[in-house]
């Protein structure tokens, strides 16, 4: 089962990519920064979820 942080992180990355595309098409600088922020926070959240899964699986193998 995939960690919810991984799923939410991937969704944020997707949302950020869409916002970046829209910012480029419409020439909206504020949207570019918002899209970049979404994309980066999505990467961080996905990495956090992966670390949680790794730590959880390690604790299960040691007990």
PDB file of C-alpha atoms in Angstrom:
ATOM      1  CA  UNK A   1       0.000   0.000   0.000  1.00  0.00           C
ATOM      2  CA  UNK A   2       1.326   3.405  -0.971  1.00  0.00           C
ATOM      3  CA  UNK A   3       1.717   6.079   1.698  1.00  0.00           C
ATOM      4  CA  UNK A   4      -0.776   8.962   1.406  1.00  0.00           C
ATOM      5  CA  UNK A   5       2.090  11.481   1.507  1.00  0.00           C
ATOM      6  CA  UNK A   6       3.500   9.946  -1.667  1.00  0.00           C
ATOM      7  CA  UNK A   7       0.154  10.233  -3.439  1.00  0.00           C
ATOM      8  CA  UNK A   8      -0.453  13.802  -2.259  1.00  0.00           C
ATOM      9  CA  UNK A   9       3.099  14.748  -3.188  1.00  0.00           C
ATOM     10  CA  UNK A  10       2.624  13.457  -6.724  1.00  0.00           C
ATOM     11  CA  UNK A  11      -0.679  15.332  -7.012  1.00  0.00           C
ATOM     12  CA  UNK A  12       1.012  18.567  -5.898  1.00  0.00           C
ATOM     13  CA  UNK A  13       3.738  18.025  -8.472  1.00  0.00           C
ATOM     14  CA  UNK A  14       1.121  17.519 -11.176  1.00  0.00           C
ATOM     15  CA  UNK A  15      -0.782  20.616 -10.053  1.00  0.00           C
ATOM     16  CA  UNK A  16       2.451  22.619 -10.029  1.00  0.00           C
ATOM     17  CA  UNK A  17       3.308  21.454 -13.538  1.00  0.00           C
ATOM     18  CA  UNK A  18      -0.109  22.545 -14.803  1.00  0.00           C
ATOM     19  CA  UNK A  19       0.276  25.937 -13.129  1.00  0.00           C
ATOM     20  CA  UNK A  20       3.751  26.346 -14.632  1.00  0.00           C
ATOM     21  CA  UNK A  21       2.380  25.520 -18.083  1.00  0.00           C
ATOM     22  CA  UNK A  22      -0.459  28.006 -17.612  1.00  0.00           C
ATOM     23  CA  UNK A  23       1.942  30.697 -16.374  1.00  0.00           C
ATOM     24  CA  UNK A  24       4.054  30.217 -19.480  1.00  0.00           C
ATOM     25  CA  UNK A  25       1.047  30.347 -21.819  1.00  0.00           C
ATOM     26  CA  UNK A  26      -0.586  33.347 -20.143  1.00  0.00           C
ATOM     27  CA  UNK A  27       2.603  35.169 -19.146  1.00  0.00           C
ATOM     28  CA  UNK A  28       1.571  35.444 -15.488  1.00  0.00           C
ATOM     29  CA  UNK A  29       4.624  35.744 -13.266  1.00  0.00           C
ATOM     30  CA  UNK A  30       2.760  35.200  -9.974  1.00  0.00           C
ATOM     31  CA  UNK A  31       1.326  31.940 -11.305  1.00  0.00           C
ATOM     32  CA  UNK A  32       4.843  30.827 -12.220  1.00  0.00           C
ATOM     33  CA  UNK A  33       5.989  31.253  -8.620  1.00  0.00           C
ATOM     34  CA  UNK A  34       2.885  29.515  -7.260  1.00  0.00           C
ATOM     35  CA  UNK A  35       3.378  26.604  -9.653  1.00  0.00           C
ATOM     36  CA  UNK A  36       7.017  26.295  -8.726  1.00  0.00           C
ATOM     37  CA  UNK A  37       6.077  26.293  -5.044  1.00  0.00           C
ATOM     38  CA  UNK A  38       3.454  23.566  -5.555  1.00  0.00           C
ATOM     39  CA  UNK A  39       5.848  21.462  -7.575  1.00  0.00           C
ATOM     40  CA  UNK A  40       8.666  21.728  -5.019  1.00  0.00           C
ATOM     41  CA  UNK A  41       6.420  21.049  -2.015  1.00  0.00           C
ATOM     42  CA  UNK A  42       5.106  17.999  -3.863  1.00  0.00           C
ATOM     43  CA  UNK A  43       8.617  16.635  -4.307  1.00  0.00           C
ATOM     44  CA  UNK A  44       9.369  17.174  -0.635  1.00  0.00           C
ATOM     45  CA  UNK A  45       6.115  15.561   0.482  1.00  0.00           C
ATOM     46  CA  UNK A  46       6.689  12.546  -1.774  1.00  0.00           C
ATOM     47  CA  UNK A  47      10.230  12.125  -0.412  1.00  0.00           C
ATOM     48  CA  UNK A  48       8.887  12.373   3.138  1.00  0.00           C
ATOM     49  CA  UNK A  49       6.350   9.639   2.404  1.00  0.00           C
ATOM     50  CA  UNK A  50       9.041   7.417   0.906  1.00  0.00           C
ATOM     51  CA  UNK A  51      11.191   7.869   4.017  1.00  0.00           C
ATOM     52  CA  UNK A  52       8.228   6.995   6.237  1.00  0.00           C
ATOM     53  CA  UNK A  53       7.668   3.797   4.254  1.00  0.00           C
ATOM     54  CA  UNK A  54      11.356   2.929   4.420  1.00  0.00           C
ATOM     55  CA  UNK A  55      11.492   3.481   8.178  1.00  0.00           C
ATOM     56  CA  UNK A  56       8.277   1.508   8.671  1.00  0.00           C
ATOM     57  CA  UNK A  57       9.539  -1.451   6.643  1.00  0.00           C
ATOM     58  CA  UNK A  58      12.862  -1.427   8.516  1.00  0.00           C
ATOM     59  CA  UNK A  59      11.106  -1.480  11.888  1.00  0.00           C
ATOM     60  CA  UNK A  60       8.946  -4.414  10.752  1.00  0.00           C
ATOM     61  CA  UNK A  61      11.969  -6.438   9.643  1.00  0.00           C
ATOM     62  CA  UNK A  62      13.804  -5.851  12.932  1.00  0.00           C
ATOM     63  CA  UNK A  63      10.937  -7.067  15.138  1.00  0.00           C
TER      64      UNK A  63
END
